[in-house]
Amino acid sequence: MQHLTSSLLAVAFLSSFGSSMLYGYNLAVVNSPAVYIKDFYNKTVVSRNGTGLSGETLTLMYSLTVSVFAIGGLLGSLIVGMLVTRFGRKGTVINTSVLVFIAGSLMGFSRICGSPEMVIFGRFITGIHSGISLSVVPMYLGEIAPKNLRGFLGLVPSIFIGTGVFAAQILGLHELLGKEEHWPLFLSVVVLPTFIQLMLLPWFPESPRYLLIEKHNVHATITALKQYRAKCNIQAEIEEMQEEQHSLSSVETLSVWKLLLDDTVRWQVLSVVVINIGMQLSGIDAIWFYTNDIFKNAGIPAPEIQYTTAGTGVIEIIAGLIGCFTIEKLGRRPLMIGGFAMMGICSGGITLALLLQTHLPFMRYISVCCVVGIIAGFCIGPAGVPFLITAELFKQSHRPAAYIIGGSLNWLSNFTVGFVFPFLQMSAGAYCYLVFATICVFVAIYVYIVIPETKNKTFMEISRMFSKKEAVLETQGLIHGDQLKLKKMNGYGEVNVQKKTKSLIDIFL
């Protein structure tokens, strides 16, 4: 922690507060005012056509309001590679903030204008912003952090995602913004954190890796490093970046298609696919959606359920903080393996509790404990580590395309769970949670076998670990490191490092 400077902490806070937190907030914000939004839709149609909407049509319109957020998120994840290459990491965060103000204005004035379309389109735009933010913020923080703090800063966005969910749950209480006349304000309050971010974040530097490797600006790189580092060897860090730059001298920024065809990063791509799909297919979204029903079945009085649900938001934040402050000590693998294993066990526990609660009343409380366990297990590791791992497994030329793949699969899986789960629950009943349990166990086993520990390693060191498949066996203790012979590879993973020219660096230092 001695390398944690005020600039690093401020950038992590501002980028997560004004971007990542909005994702969590928009996930939960539509739950509380659902009845009021439907009533607004129906009254608007009555004023336009003289007749109201049928129950099926009204449900369809509200479902579109909820799901269009994921559609926007998918679109945002597909364009993030182009944006970070053109505007940079910090530049993308700042420039895309305009989307939040557009969406907030549409949703905030929708009732005055009598336009349900403004609510739906506003949700779509917030989805685009969230799709971009989920990729660019971890990328930005991963590139500005020293290697021994990359995990700590990489999990800060996941803490703020949980904070966003908790904020929506608290503000949605009837005593605050949970009344009918307040729902447009409730939807549009997201502009406040983004405004604070827009005022303060531009004062901090761009990613040093982006400035040097992609913009070839040594002076700006040194200036940025001096602001982001306390007392460390800046020249050594620049040389490590130049080593990566040299290995990419004949490689341009890859497209998604070229990344998929690149045999040298086959295992990295597969790992990103598995952990990002597993993150959403773990069933966490289904648990969040049906938390109220589970608490109701446990015998919690209806008026108190909203406060109990808000209590799960506190658990999310606490679990996220535990993961954030232990990742540099324990590593990425234990948090991923432990988190997914805990979710798998608790998903199986919910199935058992639901099957036995009619005969054993105390099993209702077991189901509540399992819900808490799933949420805690998710927030400790699987909520944030996949985005961090995506940044760490790839070098500069491959990273934007990797985030496009991971982000798009994340949002597609999110949409799939939301669409399929109701039908799965109707057909399989309590056994539907065994599907999620199986997926969680599979991902935990995959991480244990395939993904090496990346703690305290540079991006070049990580790429060399994957330059031979035997490096995976090395992390399991099956062979000794001196038995590995890293061969020179073309493009990605090249280990032939030429002598650096230090004169230009010395001038600035």
PDB file of N, CA, C and O in Angstrom, residues 440-478:
ATOM      1  N   CYS A 440     -21.399 -22.785 -11.874  1.00  0.00           N
ATOM      2  CA  CYS A 440     -20.438 -22.212 -10.922  1.00  0.00           C
ATOM      3  C   CYS A 440     -19.302 -23.182 -10.622  1.00  0.00           C
ATOM      4  O   CYS A 440     -18.123 -22.787 -10.586  1.00  0.00           O
ATOM      5  N   VAL A 441     -19.639 -24.449 -10.404  1.00  0.00           N
ATOM      6  CA  VAL A 441     -18.608 -25.460 -10.109  1.00  0.00           C
ATOM      7  C   VAL A 441     -17.694 -25.644 -11.316  1.00  0.00           C
ATOM      8  O   VAL A 441     -16.469 -25.758 -11.176  1.00  0.00           O
ATOM      9  N   PHE A 442     -18.264 -25.651 -12.510  1.00  0.00           N
ATOM     10  CA  PHE A 442     -17.460 -25.806 -13.725  1.00  0.00           C
ATOM     11  C   PHE A 442     -16.457 -24.664 -13.875  1.00  0.00           C
ATOM     12  O   PHE A 442     -15.278 -24.880 -14.171  1.00  0.00           O
ATOM     13  N   VAL A 443     -16.914 -23.421 -13.675  1.00  0.00           N
ATOM     14  CA  VAL A 443     -16.018 -22.267 -13.808  1.00  0.00           C
ATOM     15  C   VAL A 443     -14.915 -22.317 -12.758  1.00  0.00           C
ATOM     16  O   VAL A 443     -13.745 -22.025 -13.044  1.00  0.00           O
ATOM     17  N   ALA A 444     -15.263 -22.699 -11.528  1.00  0.00           N
ATOM     18  CA  ALA A 444     -14.254 -22.813 -10.468  1.00  0.00           C
ATOM     19  C   ALA A 444     -13.183 -23.836 -10.844  1.00  0.00           C
ATOM     20  O   ALA A 444     -11.977 -23.594 -10.647  1.00  0.00           O
ATOM     21  N   ILE A 445     -13.585 -24.978 -11.394  1.00  0.00           N
ATOM     22  CA  ILE A 445     -12.632 -26.008 -11.809  1.00  0.00           C
ATOM     23  C   ILE A 445     -11.770 -25.503 -12.963  1.00  0.00           C
ATOM     24  O   ILE A 445     -10.548 -25.726 -12.998  1.00  0.00           O
ATOM     25  N   TYR A 446     -12.379 -24.798 -13.908  1.00  0.00           N
ATOM     26  CA  TYR A 446     -11.633 -24.262 -15.050  1.00  0.00           C
ATOM     27  C   TYR A 446     -10.556 -23.285 -14.579  1.00  0.00           C
ATOM     28  O   TYR A 446      -9.403 -23.350 -15.034  1.00  0.00           O
ATOM     29  N   VAL A 447     -10.929 -22.369 -13.697  1.00  0.00           N
ATOM     30  CA  VAL A 447      -9.956 -21.400 -13.181  1.00  0.00           C
ATOM     31  C   VAL A 447      -8.815 -22.125 -12.468  1.00  0.00           C
ATOM     32  O   VAL A 447      -7.640 -21.774 -12.634  1.00  0.00           O
ATOM     33  N   TYR A 448      -9.144 -23.148 -11.700  1.00  0.00           N
ATOM     34  CA  TYR A 448      -8.130 -23.896 -10.956  1.00  0.00           C
ATOM     35  C   TYR A 448      -7.137 -24.581 -11.891  1.00  0.00           C
ATOM     36  O   TYR A 448      -5.926 -24.602 -11.625  1.00  0.00           O
ATOM     37  N   ILE A 449      -7.625 -25.111 -13.010  1.00  0.00           N
ATOM     38  CA  ILE A 449      -6.772 -25.889 -13.913  1.00  0.00           C
ATOM     39  C   ILE A 449      -6.019 -25.000 -14.906  1.00  0.00           C
ATOM     40  O   ILE A 449      -4.835 -25.227 -15.175  1.00  0.00           O
ATOM     41  N   VAL A 450      -6.677 -23.974 -15.435  1.00  0.00           N
ATOM     42  CA  VAL A 450      -6.156 -23.267 -16.608  1.00  0.00           C
ATOM     43  C   VAL A 450      -5.515 -21.922 -16.301  1.00  0.00           C
ATOM     44  O   VAL A 450      -4.421 -21.617 -16.785  1.00  0.00           O
ATOM     45  N   ILE A 451      -6.167 -21.087 -15.507  1.00  0.00           N
ATOM     46  CA  ILE A 451      -5.720 -19.703 -15.352  1.00  0.00           C
ATOM     47  C   ILE A 451      -4.630 -19.605 -14.288  1.00  0.00           C
ATOM     48  O   ILE A 451      -4.854 -19.985 -13.137  1.00  0.00           O
ATOM     49  N   PRO A 452      -3.446 -19.089 -14.642  1.00  0.00           N
ATOM     50  CA  PRO A 452      -2.371 -18.953 -13.660  1.00  0.00           C
ATOM     51  C   PRO A 452      -2.584 -17.734 -12.769  1.00  0.00           C
ATOM     52  O   PRO A 452      -3.401 -16.865 -13.077  1.00  0.00           O
ATOM     53  N   GLU A 453      -1.837 -17.659 -11.689  1.00  0.00           N
ATOM     54  CA  GLU A 453      -1.915 -16.503 -10.801  1.00  0.00           C
ATOM     55  C   GLU A 453      -1.161 -15.333 -11.451  1.00  0.00           C
ATOM     56  O   GLU A 453      -0.019 -15.487 -11.880  1.00  0.00           O
ATOM     57  N   THR A 454      -1.802 -14.170 -11.512  1.00  0.00           N
ATOM     58  CA  THR A 454      -1.200 -12.997 -12.150  1.00  0.00           C
ATOM     59  C   THR A 454      -0.799 -11.926 -11.143  1.00  0.00           C
ATOM     60  O   THR A 454      -0.386 -10.835 -11.542  1.00  0.00           O
ATOM     61  N   LYS A 455      -0.900 -12.221  -9.865  1.00  0.00           N
ATOM     62  CA  LYS A 455      -0.572 -11.247  -8.829  1.00  0.00           C
ATOM     63  C   LYS A 455       0.891 -10.838  -8.921  1.00  0.00           C
ATOM     64  O   LYS A 455       1.781 -11.676  -9.050  1.00  0.00           O
ATOM     65  N   ASN A 456       1.139  -9.516  -8.830  1.00  0.00           N
ATOM     66  CA  ASN A 456       2.492  -8.958  -8.794  1.00  0.00           C
ATOM     67  C   ASN A 456       3.319  -9.303 -10.026  1.00  0.00           C
ATOM     68  O   ASN A 456       4.543  -9.401  -9.959  1.00  0.00           O
ATOM     69  N   LYS A 457       2.678  -9.488 -11.167  1.00  0.00           N
ATOM     70  CA  LYS A 457       3.387  -9.767 -12.411  1.00  0.00           C
ATOM     71  C   LYS A 457       3.104  -8.661 -13.423  1.00  0.00           C
ATOM     72  O   LYS A 457       1.988  -8.145 -13.489  1.00  0.00           O
ATOM     73  N   THR A 458       4.110  -8.321 -14.210  1.00  0.00           N
ATOM     74  CA  THR A 458       3.919  -7.338 -15.269  1.00  0.00           C
ATOM     75  C   THR A 458       3.138  -7.974 -16.411  1.00  0.00           C
ATOM     76  O   THR A 458       3.008  -9.208 -16.497  1.00  0.00           O
ATOM     77  N   PHE A 459       2.656  -7.126 -17.320  1.00  0.00           N
ATOM     78  CA  PHE A 459       1.911  -7.648 -18.466  1.00  0.00           C
ATOM     79  C   PHE A 459       2.805  -8.535 -19.338  1.00  0.00           C
ATOM     80  O   PHE A 459       2.346  -9.520 -19.914  1.00  0.00           O
ATOM     81  N   MET A 460       4.088  -8.192 -19.455  1.00  0.00           N
ATOM     82  CA  MET A 460       5.010  -9.020 -20.225  1.00  0.00           C
ATOM     83  C   MET A 460       5.228 -10.369 -19.560  1.00  0.00           C
ATOM     84  O   MET A 460       5.281 -11.408 -20.230  1.00  0.00           O
ATOM     85  N   GLU A 461       5.361 -10.378 -18.251  1.00  0.00           N
ATOM     86  CA  GLU A 461       5.542 -11.641 -17.536  1.00  0.00           C
ATOM     87  C   GLU A 461       4.326 -12.542 -17.689  1.00  0.00           C
ATOM     88  O   GLU A 461       4.457 -13.769 -17.838  1.00  0.00           O
ATOM     89  N   ILE A 462       3.141 -11.947 -17.664  1.00  0.00           N
ATOM     90  CA  ILE A 462       1.912 -12.743 -17.822  1.00  0.00           C
ATOM     91  C   ILE A 462       1.834 -13.319 -19.225  1.00  0.00           C
ATOM     92  O   ILE A 462       1.454 -14.485 -19.419  1.00  0.00           O
ATOM     93  N   SER A 463       2.208 -12.520 -20.228  1.00  0.00           N
ATOM     94  CA  SER A 463       2.162 -13.026 -21.612  1.00  0.00           C
ATOM     95  C   SER A 463       3.138 -14.178 -21.798  1.00  0.00           C
ATOM     96  O   SER A 463       2.874 -15.120 -22.545  1.00  0.00           O
ATOM     97  N   ARG A 464       4.279 -14.121 -21.106  1.00  0.00           N
ATOM     98  CA  ARG A 464       5.243 -15.219 -21.207  1.00  0.00           C
ATOM     99  C   ARG A 464       4.725 -16.477 -20.527  1.00  0.00           C
ATOM    100  O   ARG A 464       5.017 -17.596 -20.955  1.00  0.00           O
ATOM    101  N   MET A 465       3.949 -16.302 -19.458  1.00  0.00           N
ATOM    102  CA  MET A 465       3.370 -17.472 -18.786  1.00  0.00           C
ATOM    103  C   MET A 465       2.448 -18.240 -19.716  1.00  0.00           C
ATOM    104  O   MET A 465       2.314 -19.463 -19.618  1.00  0.00           O
ATOM    105  N   PHE A 466       1.818 -17.515 -20.627  1.00  0.00           N
ATOM    106  CA  PHE A 466       0.895 -18.160 -21.559  1.00  0.00           C
ATOM    107  C   PHE A 466       1.570 -18.519 -22.884  1.00  0.00           C
ATOM    108  O   PHE A 466       0.920 -19.094 -23.745  1.00  0.00           O
ATOM    109  N   SER A 467       2.855 -18.170 -23.036  1.00  0.00           N
ATOM    110  CA  SER A 467       3.509 -18.437 -24.316  1.00  0.00           C
ATOM    111  C   SER A 467       3.689 -19.922 -24.569  1.00  0.00           C
ATOM    112  O   SER A 467       3.919 -20.355 -25.666  1.00  0.00           O
ATOM    113  N   LYS A 468       3.591 -20.727 -23.510  1.00  0.00           N
ATOM    114  CA  LYS A 468       3.553 -22.179 -23.640  1.00  0.00           C
ATOM    115  C   LYS A 468       2.465 -22.726 -22.731  1.00  0.00           C
ATOM    116  O   LYS A 468       2.280 -22.245 -21.638  1.00  0.00           O
ATOM    117  N   LYS A 469       1.751 -23.708 -23.169  1.00  0.00           N
ATOM    118  CA  LYS A 469       0.680 -24.276 -22.359  1.00  0.00           C
ATOM    119  C   LYS A 469       1.220 -24.902 -21.080  1.00  0.00           C
ATOM    120  O   LYS A 469       0.529 -24.981 -20.065  1.00  0.00           O
ATOM    121  N   GLU A 470       2.507 -25.294 -21.073  1.00  0.00           N
ATOM    122  CA  GLU A 470       3.093 -25.894 -19.881  1.00  0.00           C
ATOM    123  C   GLU A 470       3.144 -24.926 -18.713  1.00  0.00           C
ATOM    124  O   GLU A 470       3.301 -25.347 -17.563  1.00  0.00           O
ATOM    125  N   ALA A 471       3.038 -23.604 -19.011  1.00  0.00           N
ATOM    126  CA  ALA A 471       3.067 -22.624 -17.926  1.00  0.00           C
ATOM    127  C   ALA A 471       1.892 -22.817 -16.980  1.00  0.00           C
ATOM    128  O   ALA A 471       1.970 -22.494 -15.798  1.00  0.00           O
ATOM    129  N   VAL A 472       0.785 -23.349 -17.499  1.00  0.00           N
ATOM    130  CA  VAL A 472      -0.364 -23.641 -16.636  1.00  0.00           C
ATOM    131  C   VAL A 472      -0.018 -24.749 -15.648  1.00  0.00           C
ATOM    132  O   VAL A 472      -0.359 -24.695 -14.468  1.00  0.00           O
ATOM    133  N   LEU A 473       0.698 -25.755 -16.131  1.00  0.00           N
ATOM    134  CA  LEU A 473       1.106 -26.835 -15.238  1.00  0.00           C
ATOM    135  C   LEU A 473       2.071 -26.338 -14.171  1.00  0.00           C
ATOM    136  O   LEU A 473       2.070 -26.812 -13.040  1.00  0.00           O
ATOM    137  N   GLU A 474       2.878 -25.342 -14.537  1.00  0.00           N
ATOM    138  CA  GLU A 474       3.835 -24.817 -13.579  1.00  0.00           C
ATOM    139  C   GLU A 474       3.118 -24.207 -12.380  1.00  0.00           C
ATOM    140  O   GLU A 474       3.553 -24.359 -11.232  1.00  0.00           O
ATOM    141  N   THR A 475       2.001 -23.532 -12.628  1.00  0.00           N
ATOM    142  CA  THR A 475       1.273 -22.902 -11.527  1.00  0.00           C
ATOM    143  C   THR A 475       0.642 -23.941 -10.607  1.00  0.00           C
ATOM    144  O   THR A 475       0.305 -23.630  -9.468  1.00  0.00           O
ATOM    145  N   GLN A 476       0.461 -25.157 -11.096  1.00  0.00           N
ATOM    146  CA  GLN A 476      -0.101 -26.214 -10.266  1.00  0.00           C
ATOM    147  C   GLN A 476       0.984 -27.021  -9.557  1.00  0.00           C
ATOM    148  O   GLN A 476       0.688 -27.982  -8.857  1.00  0.00           O
ATOM    149  N   GLY A 477       2.259 -26.668  -9.769  1.00  0.00           N
ATOM    150  CA  GLY A 477       3.350 -27.354  -9.095  1.00  0.00           C
ATOM    151  C   GLY A 477       3.696 -28.702  -9.693  1.00  0.00           C
ATOM    152  O   GLY A 477       4.345 -29.520  -9.055  1.00  0.00           O
ATOM    153  N   LEU A 478       3.272 -28.956 -10.960  1.00  0.00           N
ATOM    154  CA  LEU A 478       3.524 -30.260 -11.563  1.00  0.00           C
ATOM    155  C   LEU A 478       4.889 -30.335 -12.234  1.00  0.00           C
ATOM    156  O   LEU A 478       5.442 -31.402 -12.425  1.00  0.00           O
TER     157      LEU A 478
END
